[in-house]
Coordinates of C-alpha atoms and ligand atoms in Angstrom, one line a residue:
X1 CA 313.8 104.0 -38.9
X2 CA 312.2 102.3 -36.9
X3 CA 313.4 99.3 -37.1
X4 CA 315.2 98.5 -34.5
X5 CA 314.0 95.8 -32.1
X6 CA 317.0 93.6 -32.7
X7 CA 320.2 92.6 -31.2
X8 CA 322.2 90.9 -33.4
X9 CA 325.8 91.0 -31.1
X10 CA 326.1 87.7 -29.0
X11 CA 330.4 88.3 -28.6
X12 CA 329.8 89.9 -25.8
X13 CA 332.3 92.1 -25.4
X14 CA 331.4 94.2 -21.9
X15 CA 334.4 95.9 -21.0
X16 CA 334.5 96.3 -17.5
X17 CA 333.2 99.5 -15.7
X18 CA 333.0 100.2 -12.1
X19 CA 329.5 101.7 -12.8
X20 CA 329.2 104.0 -10.0
X21 CA 332.7 105.1 -11.1
X22 CA 331.2 105.6 -14.4
X23 CA 328.3 107.7 -13.1
X24 CA 330.9 109.6 -11.4
X25 CA 332.7 110.9 -13.6
X26 CA 329.4 111.5 -15.9
X27 CA 328.2 113.8 -13.2
X28 CA 331.9 115.3 -13.2
X29 CA 331.3 116.2 -16.6
X30 CA 327.7 117.7 -16.0
X31 CA 328.9 119.4 -13.3
X32 CA 331.3 121.0 -15.4
X33 CA 328.5 122.2 -17.1
X34 CA 328.3 121.6 -21.3
X35 CA 330.0 124.8 -22.0
X36 CA 333.2 123.3 -19.9
X37 CA 333.1 119.9 -21.6
X38 CA 333.0 121.4 -25.6
X39 CA 336.2 123.9 -24.3
X40 CA 338.4 122.6 -22.0
X41 CA 338.2 119.2 -23.0
X42 CA 340.5 119.1 -26.1
X43 CA 343.6 120.9 -25.2
X44 CA 346.2 118.3 -25.1
X45 CA 349.3 118.2 -27.4
X46 CA 348.7 116.2 -29.2
X47 CA 346.5 118.3 -30.9
X48 CA 348.5 121.6 -31.7
X49 CA 348.1 123.0 -34.4
X50 CA 343.7 121.9 -34.6
X51 CA 341.7 125.2 -34.9
X52 CA 339.2 125.5 -32.1
X53 CA 336.4 128.4 -33.0
X54 CA 337.2 129.8 -29.1
X55 CA 340.9 131.2 -30.6
X56 CA 339.5 132.2 -33.7
X57 CA 338.0 135.2 -31.8
X58 CA 334.7 134.4 -33.1
X59 CA 332.3 135.1 -30.1
X60 CA 329.5 136.3 -32.6
X61 CA 325.9 135.0 -30.9
X62 CA 326.0 131.2 -32.8
X63 CA 321.9 131.0 -32.0
X64 CA 319.9 134.3 -32.5
X65 CA 316.3 133.0 -34.0
X66 CA 313.1 132.9 -31.6
X67 CA 312.9 129.0 -31.0
X68 CA 310.0 126.5 -31.4
X69 CA 307.9 126.6 -27.9
X70 CA 307.8 123.2 -27.0
X71 CA 303.4 123.5 -26.8
X72 CA 303.7 124.2 -30.7
X73 CA 305.8 121.7 -31.9
X74 CA 302.3 118.7 -31.5
X75 CA 299.9 118.4 -34.4
X76 CA 299.2 117.0 -37.8
X77 CA 301.5 120.3 -39.2
X78 CA 304.7 121.8 -38.7
X79 CA 305.5 124.1 -36.8
X80 CA 309.3 126.0 -37.9
X81 CA 310.4 129.7 -35.5
X82 CA 308.7 132.8 -36.3
X83 CA 312.1 133.5 -37.6
X84 CA 311.8 131.6 -40.6
X85 CA 310.0 130.2 -43.4
X86 CA 309.7 126.7 -44.9
X87 CA 308.1 125.7 -48.5
X88 CA 307.3 121.4 -49.0
X89 CA 309.7 120.0 -52.6
X90 CA 309.4 116.3 -53.7
X91 CA 306.9 114.5 -52.2
X92 CA 306.8 110.4 -52.8
X93 CA 305.3 109.8 -56.0
X94 CA 306.2 113.5 -57.9
X95 CA 307.8 112.4 -61.3
X96 CA 310.9 113.2 -61.2
X97 CA 310.8 115.7 -64.4
X98 CA 307.4 118.1 -65.5
X99 CA 305.8 116.2 -67.5
X100 CA 306.8 113.3 -66.2
X101 CA 304.2 110.1 -64.9
X102 CA 302.1 112.2 -61.8
X103 CA 301.3 110.8 -58.5
X104 CA 298.3 108.8 -58.2
X105 CA 296.9 106.4 -55.7
X106 CA 297.6 103.3 -56.1
X107 CA 301.1 103.8 -57.5
X108 CA 301.8 101.5 -60.4
X109 CA 306.2 99.7 -60.2
X110 CA 306.2 101.4 -63.6
X111 CA 305.8 104.6 -63.0
X112 CA 307.6 103.9 -59.6
X113 CA 310.6 104.1 -62.1
X114 CA 310.4 107.7 -62.7
X115 CA 309.0 109.1 -59.8
X116 CA 309.9 110.4 -56.2
X117 CA 310.9 107.8 -53.6
X118 CA 309.4 107.2 -50.4
X119 CA 311.3 107.3 -47.5
X120 CA 312.9 110.2 -47.8
X121 CA 316.2 109.8 -46.1
X122 CA 319.7 111.1 -45.8
X123 CA 320.9 113.7 -49.2
X124 CA 322.6 116.3 -50.5
X125 CA 322.6 119.2 -52.8
X126 CA 325.4 119.3 -55.4
X127 CA 325.4 122.7 -56.8
X128 CA 325.5 123.4 -60.2
X129 CA 327.5 128.0 -61.4
X130 CA 327.3 129.8 -63.1
X131 CA 331.1 130.7 -63.7
X132 CA 333.9 130.8 -61.3
X133 CA 335.8 128.2 -60.1
X134 CA 335.1 125.7 -56.6
X135 CA 338.1 125.4 -54.2
X136 CA 337.8 121.6 -53.4
X137 CA 340.5 122.2 -50.5
X138 CA 337.3 123.9 -48.7
X139 CA 335.1 120.6 -47.5
X140 CA 332.0 123.2 -47.7
X141 CA 332.5 124.1 -51.2
X142 CA 333.2 120.6 -52.4
X143 CA 331.7 119.9 -55.6
X144 CA 331.6 119.1 -59.3
X145 CA 332.0 122.4 -61.8
X146 CA 329.3 122.9 -64.2
X147 CA 329.8 125.8 -66.7
X148 CA 327.1 127.8 -68.6
X149 CA 324.4 126.8 -66.4
X150 CA 321.2 128.5 -66.0
X151 CA 321.7 129.8 -62.6
X152 CA 323.8 130.1 -60.1
X153 CA 325.3 127.6 -57.2
X154 CA 322.3 129.0 -54.8
X155 CA 319.8 128.4 -56.7
X156 CA 320.4 125.5 -59.0
X157 CA 322.0 121.7 -58.4
X158 CA 321.4 118.3 -58.5
X159 CA 319.8 116.8 -55.4
X160 CA 320.8 113.2 -54.2
X161 CA 318.3 111.5 -51.6
X162 CA 318.0 108.5 -50.5
X163 CA 314.2 106.9 -49.9
X164 CA 315.2 104.4 -46.7
X165 CA 311.8 102.7 -46.4
X166 CA 308.5 102.5 -48.2
X167 CA 305.0 101.8 -46.2
X168 CA 303.6 101.5 -49.9
X169 CA 303.0 98.4 -49.0
X170 CA 301.5 98.2 -45.2
X171 CA 299.8 100.8 -43.6
X172 CA 299.1 102.6 -47.2
X173 CA 297.6 99.7 -48.5
X174 CA 298.1 95.8 -48.3
X175 CA 299.7 94.5 -45.4
X176 CA 301.5 92.3 -47.6
X177 CA 302.5 91.5 -51.0
X178 CA 299.6 89.8 -53.7
X179 CA 301.5 89.2 -56.7
X180 CA 305.0 90.8 -58.3
X181 CA 304.0 93.8 -59.4
X182 CA 303.6 94.0 -55.5
X183 CA 306.9 93.4 -54.7
X184 CA 308.2 95.6 -57.9
X185 CA 306.0 98.7 -56.6
X186 CA 308.2 98.7 -53.4
X187 CA 311.1 97.5 -54.2
X188 CA 311.2 100.6 -57.3
X189 CA 309.9 103.2 -54.0
X190 CA 313.2 102.2 -52.8
X191 CA 316.5 103.4 -53.1
X192 CA 317.8 106.7 -54.6
X193 CA 316.4 109.6 -56.2
X194 CA 318.8 112.3 -58.5
X195 CA 316.8 115.6 -59.7
X196 CA 317.5 118.7 -60.9
X197 CA 315.9 121.4 -58.7
X198 CA 315.9 124.9 -59.5
X199 CA 314.8 128.4 -57.4
X200 CA 312.3 130.5 -59.4
X201 CA 311.2 133.3 -57.7
X202 CA 310.8 132.4 -54.2
X203 CA 310.1 128.4 -55.0
X204 CA 312.4 125.8 -55.8
X205 CA 310.8 123.7 -58.7
X206 CA 311.9 120.2 -60.3
X207 CA 313.5 120.9 -63.8
X208 CA 314.4 119.0 -67.1
X209 CA 317.5 117.3 -66.9
X210 CA 319.1 115.0 -68.3
X211 CA 320.8 113.6 -65.3
X212 CA 318.2 113.2 -63.4
X213 CA 317.5 109.2 -62.1
X214 CA 316.1 106.6 -59.8
X215 CA 318.0 103.9 -59.2
X216 CA 316.2 101.1 -57.0
X217 CA 316.2 97.2 -55.7
X218 CA 316.9 96.7 -59.5
X219 CA 319.2 98.7 -61.3
X220 CA 322.3 97.5 -62.1
X221 CA 325.1 97.9 -59.7
X222 CA 329.1 97.0 -59.9
X223 CA 330.8 96.1 -57.0
X224 CA 334.4 97.4 -56.3
X225 CA 337.5 97.2 -54.1
X226 CA 338.4 94.3 -52.6
X227 CA 335.5 91.9 -51.9
X228 CA 334.7 92.5 -56.0
X229 CA 335.3 89.4 -57.8
X230 CA 334.9 87.2 -54.6
X231 CA 333.0 84.1 -54.4
X232 CA 331.3 85.7 -51.4
X233 CA 328.9 87.7 -54.2
X234 CA 328.9 85.2 -56.4
X235 CA 325.4 83.1 -57.2
X236 CA 324.9 79.2 -58.2
X237 CA 322.4 81.1 -60.7
X238 CA 325.1 83.4 -61.8
X239 CA 322.2 86.2 -61.9
X240 CA 324.3 89.8 -62.1
X241 CA 323.9 92.1 -58.7
X242 CA 321.0 94.6 -58.8
X243 CA 320.4 97.2 -56.4
X244 CA 320.5 99.5 -53.2
X245 CA 317.9 99.0 -50.3
X246 CA 317.3 100.7 -47.0
X247 CA 319.3 104.0 -47.9
X248 CA 319.4 105.9 -44.6
X249 CA 322.4 108.3 -44.6
X250 CA 324.8 109.4 -46.9
X251 CA 328.0 111.6 -47.5
X252 CA 329.7 113.1 -50.6
X253 CA 333.2 113.2 -51.6
X254 CA 335.4 115.9 -52.5
X255 CA 335.3 115.0 -56.2
X256 CA 331.7 115.3 -56.6
X257 CA 329.8 112.0 -55.5
X258 CA 327.0 111.1 -53.5
X259 CA 327.4 107.9 -50.9
X260 CA 324.4 105.8 -50.4
X261 CA 324.4 103.7 -47.3
X262 CA 322.5 100.5 -46.9
X263 CA 321.3 99.5 -43.3
X264 CA 318.7 97.1 -42.7
X265 CA 318.7 95.1 -45.4
X266 CA 318.6 92.4 -44.0
X267 CA 314.6 92.6 -43.3
X268 CA 313.9 92.7 -47.0
X269 CA 314.6 88.9 -47.5
X270 CA 313.1 85.7 -46.2
X271 CA 312.8 82.6 -46.6
X272 CA 309.8 80.7 -48.2
X273 CA 310.2 77.0 -47.3
X274 CA 313.0 75.0 -44.8
X275 CA 316.2 77.5 -43.9
X276 CA 318.4 77.8 -41.0
X277 CA 320.4 80.8 -40.2
X278 CA 324.4 80.2 -40.6
X279 CA 326.5 82.0 -37.6
X280 CA 327.3 84.7 -40.7
X281 CA 323.3 85.9 -41.2
X282 CA 322.3 85.0 -37.4
X283 CA 324.9 88.2 -36.9
X284 CA 323.6 90.5 -39.4
X285 CA 320.1 89.7 -38.4
X286 CA 317.9 87.7 -41.1
X287 CA 315.1 86.2 -40.1
X288 CA 312.5 83.5 -42.3
X289 CA 309.4 86.3 -42.1
X290 CA 311.7 90.4 -42.0
X291 CA 310.5 93.0 -41.8
X292 CA 306.9 91.0 -43.3
X293 CA 307.9 93.4 -46.7
X294 CA 307.4 89.9 -48.4
X295 CA 309.1 90.3 -51.4
X296 CA 310.4 87.1 -50.6
X297 CA 307.3 85.6 -51.2
X298 CA 307.7 86.7 -54.9
X299 CA 310.9 87.7 -55.9
X300 CA 313.8 84.5 -55.6
X301 CA 316.1 87.2 -55.3
X302 CA 314.7 87.3 -51.5
X303 CA 314.8 83.6 -50.2
X304 CA 317.1 82.5 -48.3
X305 CA 316.0 78.8 -48.3
X306 CA 316.5 79.1 -52.9
X307 CA 319.7 77.6 -53.1
X308 CA 319.6 79.0 -56.7
X309 CA 320.3 82.8 -54.8
X310 CA 322.8 81.6 -52.1
X311 CA 325.1 85.0 -51.4
X312 CA 322.7 87.0 -52.8
X313 CA 322.0 89.0 -49.0
X314 CA 325.8 89.2 -48.9
X315 CA 325.7 92.3 -51.9
X316 CA 324.0 94.3 -49.2
X317 CA 325.0 96.1 -46.2
X318 CA 328.0 98.2 -48.9
X319 CA 328.7 101.8 -48.9
X320 CA 326.9 102.6 -52.8
X321 CA 328.7 105.2 -54.9
X322 CA 326.9 107.6 -57.2
X323 CA 327.5 109.8 -60.1
X324 CA 325.3 113.0 -59.8
X325 CA 326.0 114.5 -62.9
X326 CA 325.8 111.0 -65.0
X327 CA 323.1 109.3 -65.5
X328 CA 324.8 106.7 -67.0
X329 CA 326.8 105.5 -64.2
X330 CA 326.8 102.4 -62.5
X331 CA 326.6 102.6 -59.3
X332 CA 329.5 101.0 -57.2
X333 CA 329.6 99.3 -54.0
X334 CA 332.9 100.4 -51.9
X335 CA 333.9 97.1 -50.2
X336 CA 337.2 98.5 -48.5
X337 CA 334.3 99.8 -46.8
X338 CA 332.6 97.3 -44.4
X339 CA 329.8 95.3 -44.5
X340 CA 327.7 96.3 -41.8
X341 CA 324.9 98.2 -41.6
X342 CA 325.3 101.4 -42.0
X343 CA 323.9 104.1 -41.3
X344 CA 325.5 106.8 -42.7
X345 CA 329.4 108.0 -43.9
X346 CA 330.7 111.0 -42.4
X347 CA 333.8 112.1 -45.2
X348 CA 336.7 114.0 -43.9
X349 CA 340.2 115.1 -45.4
X350 CA 342.5 113.9 -43.1
X351 CA 346.8 114.4 -43.5
X352 CA 348.3 114.6 -46.3
X353 CA 344.5 114.5 -48.4
X354 CA 344.1 111.0 -47.3
X355 CA 340.4 110.8 -47.2
X356 CA 338.9 109.2 -44.0
X357 CA 335.8 108.0 -43.3
X358 CA 333.6 107.5 -40.3
X359 CA 329.9 105.2 -39.6
X360 CA 327.9 104.1 -37.9
X361 CA 326.8 100.6 -37.8
X362 CA 323.1 100.9 -36.5
X363 CA 321.8 98.6 -34.2
X364 CA 322.3 97.8 -30.3
X365 CA 325.6 97.1 -29.2
X366 CA 326.8 97.7 -33.1
X367 CA 329.6 99.5 -33.4
X368 CA 331.5 102.7 -34.8
X369 CA 333.5 102.3 -38.0
X370 CA 336.2 104.3 -39.6
X371 CA 338.2 103.5 -43.1
X372 CA 341.4 105.5 -43.9
X373 CA 342.7 105.2 -48.0
X374 CA 345.8 104.4 -48.6
X375 CA 347.3 108.0 -50.1
X376 CA 346.4 111.3 -50.9
X377 CA 343.1 111.3 -52.8
X378 CA 343.9 113.6 -55.5
X379 CA 347.2 111.3 -56.1
X380 CA 345.4 107.9 -56.2
X381 CA 342.6 109.1 -58.9
X382 CA 345.1 110.9 -61.3
X383 CA 346.5 107.0 -60.9
X384 CA 343.1 106.2 -61.8
X385 CA 342.7 104.4 -58.4
X386 CA 339.3 105.3 -56.5
X387 CA 340.3 106.5 -52.8
X388 CA 338.0 104.2 -51.5
X389 CA 339.0 101.5 -52.8
X390 CA 342.4 100.7 -50.9
X391 CA 342.8 101.4 -47.8
X392 CA 342.2 100.5 -44.1
X393 CA 339.1 99.4 -42.1
X394 CA 339.0 100.4 -37.8
X395 CA 336.5 99.6 -35.4
X396 CA 336.6 101.4 -32.3
X397 CA 336.8 100.9 -29.1
X398 CA 336.5 103.5 -26.5
X399 CA 338.0 103.3 -23.2
X400 CA 336.5 104.9 -20.1
X401 CA 339.3 107.2 -19.2
X402 CA 338.4 109.4 -21.8
X403 CA 341.4 107.7 -24.5
X404 CA 340.3 105.7 -27.2
X405 CA 341.7 103.1 -30.1
X406 CA 340.9 102.6 -33.9
X407 CA 340.9 98.7 -34.4
X408 CA 342.2 97.5 -37.8
X409 CA 339.6 94.9 -39.5
X410 CA 343.3 93.1 -41.3
X411 CA 344.1 90.1 -42.2
X412 CA 347.2 90.3 -41.3
X413 CA 345.5 90.2 -37.8
X414 CA 346.6 86.3 -36.3
X415 CA 343.2 86.5 -34.2
X416 CA 341.6 87.7 -37.8
X417 CA 343.9 85.1 -40.4
X418 CA 342.7 82.5 -37.2
X419 CA 338.3 82.8 -38.1
X420 CA 338.8 83.9 -41.8
X421 CA 340.2 82.8 -45.4
X422 CA 341.0 86.6 -47.1
X423 CA 340.4 90.2 -46.9
X424 CA 337.1 89.8 -48.9
X425 CA 335.8 87.9 -45.9
X426 CA 337.0 90.2 -43.3
X427 CA 335.0 92.6 -44.9
X428 CA 331.8 91.0 -45.7
X429 CA 331.4 89.6 -42.2
X430 CA 333.3 92.9 -40.1
X431 CA 330.8 92.7 -37.7
X432 CA 332.4 89.1 -36.6
X433 CA 336.1 90.4 -37.5
X434 CA 335.3 93.4 -35.3
X435 CA 333.6 91.5 -32.4
X436 CA 337.3 89.2 -32.4
X437 CA 339.1 92.1 -32.0
X438 CA 336.9 93.6 -29.1
X439 CA 335.5 96.7 -30.1
X440 CA 333.1 98.5 -27.6
X441 CA 329.2 98.1 -28.0
X442 CA 327.6 101.1 -28.6
X443 CA 324.1 102.6 -28.2
X444 CA 323.1 102.3 -32.4
X445 CA 325.0 104.8 -33.6
X446 CA 323.0 106.5 -35.6
X447 CA 325.0 109.6 -37.9
X448 CA 328.7 111.2 -37.6
X449 CA 329.8 114.9 -38.6
X450 CA 333.0 116.1 -38.6
X451 CA 333.3 120.0 -37.1
X452 CA 335.5 121.8 -39.0
X453 CA 337.6 122.4 -35.9
X454 CA 338.5 118.3 -36.1
X455 CA 336.0 117.1 -34.0
X456 CA 333.9 114.1 -34.9
X457 CA 330.1 113.7 -33.4
X458 CA 328.1 110.9 -33.9
X459 CA 324.5 110.3 -31.8
X460 CA 323.9 107.1 -30.2
X461 CA 319.8 107.3 -30.7
X462 CA 318.7 104.7 -27.5
X463 CA 319.6 101.2 -26.0
X464 CA 316.4 100.2 -23.7
X465 CA 318.3 97.1 -23.6
X466 CA 321.2 98.1 -21.8
X467 CA 322.2 97.1 -18.5
X468 CA 325.9 97.7 -18.3
X469 CA 326.6 101.2 -18.3
X470 CA 330.1 101.9 -19.7
X471 CA 332.3 105.6 -20.1
X472 CA 331.3 105.8 -23.3
X473 CA 327.7 104.5 -22.8
X474 CA 326.8 106.0 -20.0
X475 CA 323.5 104.7 -18.7
X476 CA 321.7 101.7 -18.2
X477 CA 319.2 101.4 -20.0
X478 CA 319.2 104.6 -22.2
X479 CA 315.6 105.2 -23.6
X480 CA 316.6 108.4 -24.8
X481 CA 320.0 108.2 -25.7
X482 CA 323.1 110.6 -26.2
X483 CA 325.9 112.7 -28.3
X484 CA 329.3 111.5 -27.8
X485 CA 332.1 113.5 -29.8
X486 CA 336.3 112.4 -30.3
X487 CA 339.1 113.8 -32.2
X488 CA 342.0 111.6 -34.0
X489 CA 345.3 111.7 -33.4
X490 CA 347.3 112.6 -36.0
X491 CA 344.2 115.0 -38.0
X492 CA 341.4 111.7 -38.8
X493 CA 344.3 109.4 -39.7
X494 CA 346.0 108.2 -36.3
X495 CA 344.7 105.0 -34.8
X496 CA 343.7 106.8 -31.5
X497 CA 341.6 109.3 -30.2
X498 CA 340.1 111.1 -27.5
X499 CA 336.4 111.4 -26.3
X500 CA 333.9 113.0 -24.4
X501 CA 330.5 112.7 -24.2
X502 CA 328.3 116.0 -25.7
X503 CA 324.9 115.5 -24.8
X504 CA 322.6 113.7 -22.7
X505 CA 319.2 113.5 -25.0
X506 CA 318.0 112.7 -20.7
X507 CA 319.5 115.6 -19.2
X508 CA 316.9 118.2 -20.9
X509 CA 313.7 116.8 -20.8
X510 CA 311.5 119.1 -18.2
X511 CA 313.1 121.8 -20.2
X512 CA 312.1 123.8 -23.0
X513 CA 314.6 122.1 -24.8
X514 CA 314.0 118.7 -24.6
X515 CA 314.9 116.3 -26.9
X516 CA 314.9 112.0 -27.7
X517 CA 316.7 109.9 -29.8
X518 CA 319.1 111.9 -31.4
X519 CA 319.4 110.8 -34.6
X520 CA 320.5 112.9 -38.2
X521 CA 323.3 115.3 -37.2
X522 CA 325.4 118.2 -39.2
X523 CA 328.4 120.5 -38.1
X524 CA 327.8 123.6 -39.8
X525 CA 331.2 125.8 -40.7
X526 CA 330.3 127.9 -37.8
X527 CA 330.5 125.9 -34.9
X528 CA 326.6 124.8 -34.9
X529 CA 325.6 121.5 -34.6
X530 CA 321.9 120.7 -36.4
X531 CA 320.5 117.4 -34.1
X532 CA 317.4 116.2 -35.5
X533 CA 315.7 113.4 -34.0
X534 CA 314.1 110.0 -34.3
X535 CA 311.8 108.8 -32.1
X536 CA 309.5 108.8 -29.0
X537 CA 309.8 112.6 -28.1
X538 CA 307.9 113.9 -24.4
X539 CA 305.1 115.9 -23.6
X540 CA 303.3 115.1 -26.6
X541 CA 306.0 116.7 -28.7
X542 CA 306.5 115.5 -32.3
X543 CA 310.1 115.0 -33.6
X544 CA 311.8 118.0 -34.5
X545 CA 315.2 119.4 -35.5
X546 CA 317.5 121.9 -33.1
X547 CA 320.5 123.9 -33.3
X548 CA 323.3 123.5 -30.4
X549 CA 326.3 126.0 -29.9
X550 CA 328.9 123.6 -29.6
X551 CA 331.2 126.3 -28.1
X552 CA 328.7 126.8 -25.2
X553 CA 325.8 123.6 -24.9
X554 CA 323.1 126.1 -25.9
X555 CA 320.2 124.9 -27.5
X556 CA 317.1 125.9 -30.3
X557 CA 314.7 124.6 -31.8
X558 CA 314.2 125.4 -34.6
X559 CA 311.3 122.9 -36.5
X560 CA 309.0 120.4 -35.6
X561 CA 307.3 117.5 -38.3
X562 CA 303.9 116.0 -38.0
X563 CA 302.7 113.2 -35.7
X564 CA 304.0 109.8 -36.2
X565 CA 306.9 111.1 -38.9
X566 CA 310.6 111.4 -38.2
X567 CA 313.1 114.3 -38.8
X568 CA 316.3 113.1 -41.3
X569 CA 318.6 114.5 -43.8
X570 CA 319.9 117.7 -44.4
X571 CA 322.3 119.7 -46.4
X572 CA 322.6 123.4 -47.6
X573 CA 322.6 125.5 -50.8
X574 CA 326.6 127.1 -50.8
X575 CA 325.9 130.2 -49.1
X576 CA 324.0 128.7 -46.1
X577 CA 321.1 130.5 -47.1
X578 CA 318.7 127.5 -48.2
X579 CA 319.1 124.5 -45.8
X580 CA 316.6 121.3 -47.1
X581 CA 315.7 118.7 -44.5
X582 CA 313.2 115.3 -44.7
X583 CA 309.9 114.5 -43.5
X584 CA 310.1 110.9 -43.0
X585 CA 307.3 108.5 -42.4
X586 CA 304.0 111.1 -41.9
X587 CA 301.7 110.0 -39.7
X588 CA 302.9 106.9 -39.8
X589 CA 300.9 106.7 -44.0
X590 CA 297.3 107.2 -41.6
X591 CA 295.4 109.3 -43.4
X592 CA 293.5 110.0 -40.3
X593 CA 296.3 111.3 -38.1
X594 CA 297.8 113.8 -41.1
X595 CA 297.5 114.3 -44.8
X596 CA 300.3 116.6 -45.5
X597 CA 301.3 117.5 -47.3
X598 CA 298.2 117.4 -48.7
X599 CA 299.4 119.6 -51.8
X600 CA 296.7 118.7 -54.0
X601 CA 292.8 118.2 -53.5
X602 CA 293.1 114.4 -54.5
X603 CA 295.9 112.9 -52.6
X604 CA 294.6 112.3 -48.3
X605 CA 297.6 110.2 -48.1
X606 CA 300.1 111.9 -46.0
X607 CA 303.4 111.8 -48.2
X608 CA 307.0 112.0 -47.7
X609 CA 308.6 115.6 -48.3
X610 CA 312.0 117.7 -48.4
X611 CA 311.5 120.5 -46.4
X612 CA 313.1 123.8 -47.7
X613 CA 314.2 126.3 -45.0
X614 CA 315.1 129.5 -45.3
X615 CA 315.8 132.6 -42.8
X616 CA 312.9 135.4 -43.3
X617 CA 315.2 138.4 -43.6
X618 CA 318.0 136.1 -46.0
X619 CA 320.3 134.8 -42.9
X620 CA 323.0 132.2 -42.8
X621 CA 320.4 128.9 -41.6
X622 CA 320.9 128.2 -37.9
X623 CA 321.4 131.9 -36.9
Ligands
LIG1 FE1 318.0 104.2 -41.0 FE2 319.3 103.8 -38.1 O1 318.3 104.9 -38.7
LIG2 CA1 315.2 107.0 -40.7
LIG3 CA1 318.8 107.3 -38.6
LIG4 CA1 316.8 106.3 -36.0

């Protein structure tokens, strides 16, 4: 999303670096070419035993499609590779199920609780099968067994999708709320949608479902893990925990649940009366006006100056677990994963089946985190424990020599014990704990993704305010971003790693592969990396999705969106022959810029929507 103006980190964690030396290192990497960087980097003995694609004998060309030319990726309508087709699915305001309340302008708060939300972002497809069993040791097949349904796993499933931010109160209508109903429309358009979708013929549609639901800002939620029950989550008036907000990117677990991540939650709070921020509130960017949503004007929960609702803001900034196959489940905020501006969460299965979660905190000069469960996830679940409730949270320090360390955010560390009373405080104010440990301030960590060979990739979208480069953030300033890659010791559970820079966006400028501000990211099982952008592209190009061959560094543009949008969210059917992505805030909400997707003659406002992509010959997406 666009709210990237802040810097909340005053810690001065700026590892001393000789800028010249760093730039020399960078030139060396680039001189070796992307192929050299990609193939040569992870050759240390520590990584022996890991599978590398280049060792598998897979010399098939990964990118066979005709790219979208730079000159065609502009204007008010999407463009796609001539080898592919796309279909629009679930625009903002459509009913969750056939027969539900139809989209109308202006929306009503009541209808919006049974309609698709706005600001489509991260999502995941949970297939439903006719028969057979999944192998849940294979991450590509993580999911829930659902027997006896109407279609195959590649034609039928639950789609869980985030609704990051809503312009329904702003660009689409009033500049500020005038009554509580206005606030409720906005709140109900945020959160998560779970819908059941099915392919009939060549077309995907929503279908009747026992488990379709909306989770929004006023939906009851529960807390679990070390902070649950702590005074930091209690308000003086005792109101129960409600809602999730600014749901950005996502993850999914090996046991078949969806993870939604709360990012810029600070922007929804404001102060009606005199208020001054605590150190903790300041570190998370709270201000008297927030992002201008004005919820605090009519909903006391979001008024920082209302003493009855003290601590309400501590209830946001978490990773939330949702069961896409049980609409009665209460969404659970998993506090062991820390409270930051969570972009997303990429789950890996580490050594001895420990669950590992990689997470970016998207703000200039903020950090990368990793959570490791204390034990084998299957064993923990058999014992009735959530693997996401018990474990260790770490923050990353990148050394300029290509090594790195994961620093444990534990109250057992005397440095943290001197500042915090207990582990719940450490987790609730994870950013401050990370400052104290000397984590490396990054150029806005967005999505992370774990490739099957063990490499982890993370987009560092941009940082126009960096004045001092370091190895991991080699440009100062860095207006166009880069992608970093690392590999952890000990199959994701170790406390050290090695890293390199995979791509620097500015190096593509002036070429056909031009892109800037990488954001969404997904590594497929073959060695492709799907890269989505959110920010000013060069030469009038719209935001886009490219595919990289991680073995060679080759890049091709597969899709471009519409003026004023961003491209985000990515998930596939198990056979990878259908891919879902999202167009967020098309035209910036301005119907004079675009009326995409304009599925109805009476609707002219551009609407956020999902895009379903297939290859014309039925092939694997990206090939
Ligand atoms: Fe929600 Fe950092 O993008
Ligand atoms: Ca976004
Ligand atoms: Ca993003
Ligand atoms: Ca972004």
